[in-house]
PDB file of C-alpha atoms in Angstrom:
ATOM      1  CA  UNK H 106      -0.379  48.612 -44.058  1.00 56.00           C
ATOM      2  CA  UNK H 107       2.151  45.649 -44.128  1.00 71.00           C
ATOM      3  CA  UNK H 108       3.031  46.801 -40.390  1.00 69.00           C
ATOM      4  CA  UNK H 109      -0.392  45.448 -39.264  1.00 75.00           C
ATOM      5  CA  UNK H 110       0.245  42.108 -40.179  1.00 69.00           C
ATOM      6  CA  UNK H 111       3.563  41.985 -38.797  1.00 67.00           C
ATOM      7  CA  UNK H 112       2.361  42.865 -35.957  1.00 64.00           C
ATOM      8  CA  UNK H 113      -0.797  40.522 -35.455  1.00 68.00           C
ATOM      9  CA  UNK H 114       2.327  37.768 -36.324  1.00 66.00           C
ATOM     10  CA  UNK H 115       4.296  39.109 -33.971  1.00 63.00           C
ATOM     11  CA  UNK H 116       1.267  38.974 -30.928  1.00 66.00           C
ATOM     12  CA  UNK H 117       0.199  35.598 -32.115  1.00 70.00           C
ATOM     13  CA  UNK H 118       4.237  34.389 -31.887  1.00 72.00           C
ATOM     14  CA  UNK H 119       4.441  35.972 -27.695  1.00 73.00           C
ATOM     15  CA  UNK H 120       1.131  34.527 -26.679  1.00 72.00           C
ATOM     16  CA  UNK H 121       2.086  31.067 -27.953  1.00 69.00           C
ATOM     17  CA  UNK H 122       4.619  29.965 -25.193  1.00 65.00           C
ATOM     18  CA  UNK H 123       1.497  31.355 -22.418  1.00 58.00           C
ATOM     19  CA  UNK H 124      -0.845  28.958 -23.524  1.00 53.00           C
ATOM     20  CA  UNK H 125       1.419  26.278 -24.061  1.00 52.00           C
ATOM     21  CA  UNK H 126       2.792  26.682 -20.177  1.00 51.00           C
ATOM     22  CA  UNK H 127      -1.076  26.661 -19.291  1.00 50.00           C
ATOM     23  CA  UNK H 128      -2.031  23.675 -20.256  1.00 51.00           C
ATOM     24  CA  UNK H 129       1.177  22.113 -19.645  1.00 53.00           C
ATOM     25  CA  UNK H 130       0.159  23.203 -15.524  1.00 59.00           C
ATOM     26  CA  UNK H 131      -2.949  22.141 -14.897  1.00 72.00           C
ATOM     27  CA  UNK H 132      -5.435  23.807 -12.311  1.00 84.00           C
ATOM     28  CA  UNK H 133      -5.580  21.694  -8.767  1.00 85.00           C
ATOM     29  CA  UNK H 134      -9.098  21.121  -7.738  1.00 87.00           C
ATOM     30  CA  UNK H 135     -10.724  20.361  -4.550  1.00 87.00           C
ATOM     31  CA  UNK H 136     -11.169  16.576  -5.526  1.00 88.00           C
ATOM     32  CA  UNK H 137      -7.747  16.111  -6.584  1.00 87.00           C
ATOM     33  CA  UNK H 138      -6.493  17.170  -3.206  1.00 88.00           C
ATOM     34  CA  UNK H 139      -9.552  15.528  -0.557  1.00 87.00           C
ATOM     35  CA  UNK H 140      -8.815  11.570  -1.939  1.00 85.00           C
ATOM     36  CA  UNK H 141      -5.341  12.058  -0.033  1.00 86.00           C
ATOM     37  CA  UNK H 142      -5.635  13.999   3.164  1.00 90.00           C
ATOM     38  CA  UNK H 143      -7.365  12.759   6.207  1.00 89.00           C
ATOM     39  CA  UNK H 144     -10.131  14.207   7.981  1.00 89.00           C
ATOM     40  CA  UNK H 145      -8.413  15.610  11.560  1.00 86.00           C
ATOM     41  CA  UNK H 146     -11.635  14.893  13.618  1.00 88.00           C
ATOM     42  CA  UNK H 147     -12.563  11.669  12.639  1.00 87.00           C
ATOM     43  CA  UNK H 148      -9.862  10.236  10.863  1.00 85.00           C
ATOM     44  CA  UNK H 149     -11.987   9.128   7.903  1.00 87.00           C
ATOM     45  CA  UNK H 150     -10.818  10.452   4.357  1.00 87.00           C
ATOM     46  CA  UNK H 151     -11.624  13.881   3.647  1.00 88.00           C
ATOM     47  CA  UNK H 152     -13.832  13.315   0.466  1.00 88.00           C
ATOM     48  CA  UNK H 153     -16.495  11.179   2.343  1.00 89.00           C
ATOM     49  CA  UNK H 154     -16.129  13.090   6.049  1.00 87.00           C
ATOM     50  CA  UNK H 155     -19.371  14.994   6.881  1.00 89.00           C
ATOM     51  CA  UNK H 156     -17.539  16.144  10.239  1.00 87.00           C
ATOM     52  CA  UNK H 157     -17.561  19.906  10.980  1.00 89.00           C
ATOM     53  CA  UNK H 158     -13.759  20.068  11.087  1.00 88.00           C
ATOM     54  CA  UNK H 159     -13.656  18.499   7.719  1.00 88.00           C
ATOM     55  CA  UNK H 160     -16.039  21.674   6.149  1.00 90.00           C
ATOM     56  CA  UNK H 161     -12.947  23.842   7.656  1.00 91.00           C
ATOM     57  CA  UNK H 162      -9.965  21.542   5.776  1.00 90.00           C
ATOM     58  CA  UNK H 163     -11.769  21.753   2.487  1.00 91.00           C
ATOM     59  CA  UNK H 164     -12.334  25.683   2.950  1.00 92.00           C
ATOM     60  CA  UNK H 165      -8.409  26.155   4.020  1.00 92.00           C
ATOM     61  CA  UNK H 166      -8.002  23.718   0.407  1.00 91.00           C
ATOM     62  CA  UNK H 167     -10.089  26.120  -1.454  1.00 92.00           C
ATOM     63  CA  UNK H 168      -8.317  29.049  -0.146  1.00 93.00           C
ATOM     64  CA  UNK H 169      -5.132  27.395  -0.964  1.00 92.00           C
ATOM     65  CA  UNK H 170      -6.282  26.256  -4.989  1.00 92.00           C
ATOM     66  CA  UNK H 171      -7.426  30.322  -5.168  1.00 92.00           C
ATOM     67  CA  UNK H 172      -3.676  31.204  -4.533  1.00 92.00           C
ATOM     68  CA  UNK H 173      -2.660  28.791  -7.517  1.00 91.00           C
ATOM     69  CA  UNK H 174      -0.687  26.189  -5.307  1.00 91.00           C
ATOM     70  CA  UNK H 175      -0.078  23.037  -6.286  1.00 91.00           C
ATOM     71  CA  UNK H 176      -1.617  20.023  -5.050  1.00 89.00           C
ATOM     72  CA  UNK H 177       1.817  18.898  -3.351  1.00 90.00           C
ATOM     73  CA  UNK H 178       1.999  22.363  -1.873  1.00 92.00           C
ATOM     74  CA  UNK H 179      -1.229  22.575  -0.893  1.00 92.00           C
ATOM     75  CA  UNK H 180      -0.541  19.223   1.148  1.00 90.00           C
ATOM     76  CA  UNK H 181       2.187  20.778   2.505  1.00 91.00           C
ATOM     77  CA  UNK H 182       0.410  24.100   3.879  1.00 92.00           C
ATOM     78  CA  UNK H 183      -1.672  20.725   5.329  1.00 90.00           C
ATOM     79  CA  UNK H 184       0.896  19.516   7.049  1.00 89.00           C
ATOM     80  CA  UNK H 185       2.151  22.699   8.807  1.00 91.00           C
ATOM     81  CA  UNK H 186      -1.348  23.892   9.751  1.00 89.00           C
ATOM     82  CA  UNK H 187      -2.727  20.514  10.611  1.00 88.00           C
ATOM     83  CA  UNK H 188      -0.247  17.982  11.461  1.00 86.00           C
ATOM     84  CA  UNK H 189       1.413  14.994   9.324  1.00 83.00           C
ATOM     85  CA  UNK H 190      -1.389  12.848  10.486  1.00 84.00           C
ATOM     86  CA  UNK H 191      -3.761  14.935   8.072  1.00 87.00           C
ATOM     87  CA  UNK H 192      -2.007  13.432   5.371  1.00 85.00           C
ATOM     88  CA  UNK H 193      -3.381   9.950   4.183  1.00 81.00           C
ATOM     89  CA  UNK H 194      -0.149   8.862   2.914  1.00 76.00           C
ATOM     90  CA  UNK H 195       3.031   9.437   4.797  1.00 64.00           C
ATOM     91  CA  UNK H 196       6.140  10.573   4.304  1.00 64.00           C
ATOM     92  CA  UNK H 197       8.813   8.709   2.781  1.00 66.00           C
ATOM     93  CA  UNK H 198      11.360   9.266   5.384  1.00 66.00           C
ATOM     94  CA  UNK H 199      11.778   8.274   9.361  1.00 69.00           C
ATOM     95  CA  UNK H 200       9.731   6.494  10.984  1.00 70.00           C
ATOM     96  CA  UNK H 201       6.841   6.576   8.634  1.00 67.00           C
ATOM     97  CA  UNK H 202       8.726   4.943   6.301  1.00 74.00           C
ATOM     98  CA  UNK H 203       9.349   2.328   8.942  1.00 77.00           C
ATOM     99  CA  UNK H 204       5.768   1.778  10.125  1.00 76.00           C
ATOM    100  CA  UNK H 205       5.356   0.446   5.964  1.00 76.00           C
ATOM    101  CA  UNK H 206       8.525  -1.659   5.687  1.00 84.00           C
ATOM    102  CA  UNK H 207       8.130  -3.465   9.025  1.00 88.00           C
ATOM    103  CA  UNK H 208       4.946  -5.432   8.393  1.00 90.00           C
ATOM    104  CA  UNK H 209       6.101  -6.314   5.517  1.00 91.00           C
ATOM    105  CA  UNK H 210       9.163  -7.820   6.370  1.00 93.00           C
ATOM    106  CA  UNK H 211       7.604  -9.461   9.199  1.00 95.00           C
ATOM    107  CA  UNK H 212       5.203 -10.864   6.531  1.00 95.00           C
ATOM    108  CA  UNK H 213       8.102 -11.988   4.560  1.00 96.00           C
ATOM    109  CA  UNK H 214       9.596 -13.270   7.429  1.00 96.00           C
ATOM    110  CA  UNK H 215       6.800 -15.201   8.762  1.00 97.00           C
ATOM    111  CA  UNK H 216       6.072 -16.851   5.208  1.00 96.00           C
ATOM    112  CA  UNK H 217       9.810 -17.893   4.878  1.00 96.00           C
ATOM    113  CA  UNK H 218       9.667 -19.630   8.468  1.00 96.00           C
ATOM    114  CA  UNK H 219       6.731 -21.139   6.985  1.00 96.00           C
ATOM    115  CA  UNK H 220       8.291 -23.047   3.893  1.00 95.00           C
ATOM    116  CA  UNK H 221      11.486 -23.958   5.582  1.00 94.00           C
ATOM    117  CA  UNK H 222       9.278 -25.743   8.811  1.00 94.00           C
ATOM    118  CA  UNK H 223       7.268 -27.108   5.805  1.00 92.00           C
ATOM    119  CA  UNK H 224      10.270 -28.042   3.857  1.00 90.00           C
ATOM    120  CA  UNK H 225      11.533 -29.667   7.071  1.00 89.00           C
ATOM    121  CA  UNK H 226       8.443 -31.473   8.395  1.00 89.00           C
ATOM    122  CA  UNK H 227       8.514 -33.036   4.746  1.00 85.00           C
ATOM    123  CA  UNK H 228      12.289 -33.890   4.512  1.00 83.00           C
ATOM    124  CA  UNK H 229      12.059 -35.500   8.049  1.00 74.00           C
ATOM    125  CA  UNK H 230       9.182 -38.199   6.537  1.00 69.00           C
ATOM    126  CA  UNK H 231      10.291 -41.685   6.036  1.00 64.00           C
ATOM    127  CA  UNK H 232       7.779 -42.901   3.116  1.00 64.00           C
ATOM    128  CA  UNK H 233       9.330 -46.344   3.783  1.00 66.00           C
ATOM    129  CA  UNK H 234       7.027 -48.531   5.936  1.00 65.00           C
ATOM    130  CA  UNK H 235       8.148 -49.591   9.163  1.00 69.00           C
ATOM    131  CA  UNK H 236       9.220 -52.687   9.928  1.00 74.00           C
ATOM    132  CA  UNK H 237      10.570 -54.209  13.155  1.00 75.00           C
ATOM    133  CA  UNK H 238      13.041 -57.347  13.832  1.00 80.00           C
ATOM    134  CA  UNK H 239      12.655 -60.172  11.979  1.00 84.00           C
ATOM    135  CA  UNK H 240      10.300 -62.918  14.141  1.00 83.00           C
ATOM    136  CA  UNK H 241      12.217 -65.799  15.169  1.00 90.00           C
ATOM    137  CA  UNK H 242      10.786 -69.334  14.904  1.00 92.00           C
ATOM    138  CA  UNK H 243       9.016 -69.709  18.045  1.00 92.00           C
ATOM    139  CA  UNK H 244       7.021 -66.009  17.922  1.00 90.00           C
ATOM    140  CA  UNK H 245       6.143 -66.759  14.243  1.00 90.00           C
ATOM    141  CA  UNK H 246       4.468 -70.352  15.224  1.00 93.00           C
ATOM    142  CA  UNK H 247       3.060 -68.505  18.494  1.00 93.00           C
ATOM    143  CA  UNK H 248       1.604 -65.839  16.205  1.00 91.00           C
ATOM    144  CA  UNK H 249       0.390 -68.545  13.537  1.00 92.00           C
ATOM    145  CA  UNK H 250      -1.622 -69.928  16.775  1.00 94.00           C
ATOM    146  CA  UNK H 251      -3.260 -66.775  17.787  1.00 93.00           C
ATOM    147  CA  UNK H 252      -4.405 -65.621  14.228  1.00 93.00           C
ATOM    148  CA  UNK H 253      -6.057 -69.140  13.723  1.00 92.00           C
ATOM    149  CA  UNK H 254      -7.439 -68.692  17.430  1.00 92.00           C
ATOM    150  CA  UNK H 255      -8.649 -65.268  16.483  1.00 88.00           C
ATOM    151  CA  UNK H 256     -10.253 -66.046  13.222  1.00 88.00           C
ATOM    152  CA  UNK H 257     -12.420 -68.970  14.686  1.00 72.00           C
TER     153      UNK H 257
END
């Protein structure tokens, strides 16, 4: 009789770390997976492609989340049966890391050529106004003349 409980203790104790590893993993689904791989016909994401090749990515994903992979592994199996370009973020490595970084240098680039031609153009302003020789006698009376002239 005090066996039985023992027991039942000792079931309860080895079942514990199971559920606990569980729902520490939790299940991939199809939805997880479609919002970042590309449709290979029509390069539109797979969740909103209605393309026939798309129907065959998100069986090969379903076939993949029945094996228990991962969503990073299912990716991968993407990858090797499809192509990197199935993927709708790219690797972190090589070139694909390059086509990211480049624009935006370039960007950064471009703005800083901006504020230094700015800075420049600015700098290169004389706010003084501009004044020319001083008139000697003769001009100034000659210019006396033709205001008066001018204003009737």
């Amino acid at each position: 009789m005090r066996l039985q409980p023992f027991l039942a203790l000792l079931l309860a104790l080895a079942l514990l770390p199971a559920a606990s590893v569980s729902a520490a993993a939790p299940r991939t689904t199809l939805p997880d997976v479609e919002d970042e791989v590309m449709c290979t016909q029509c390069g539109t994401a797979l969740n909103i492609s209605e393309a026939p090749s798309a129907d065959r990515e998100r069986a090969f994903i379903r076939a993949q989340i029945a094996k228990g992979r991962t969503k990073e592994e299912i990716k991968a199996a993407l990858a090797d049966e499809y192509g990197p370009r199935v993927l709708a973020v790219p690797s972190r490595g090589g070139f694909d890391r390059a086509a990211f970084l480049v624009p935006a240098l370039l960007g950064l680039l471009a703005l800083g050529g901006v504020l230094l031609a700015a800075l420049r153009w600015r700098r290169g302003r004389d706010d003084t106004p501009q004044s020319g020789p001083e008139l000697d006698q003769a001009d100034s009376r000659r210019l006396d003349a033709e205001l008066r002239a001018f204003k009737g």
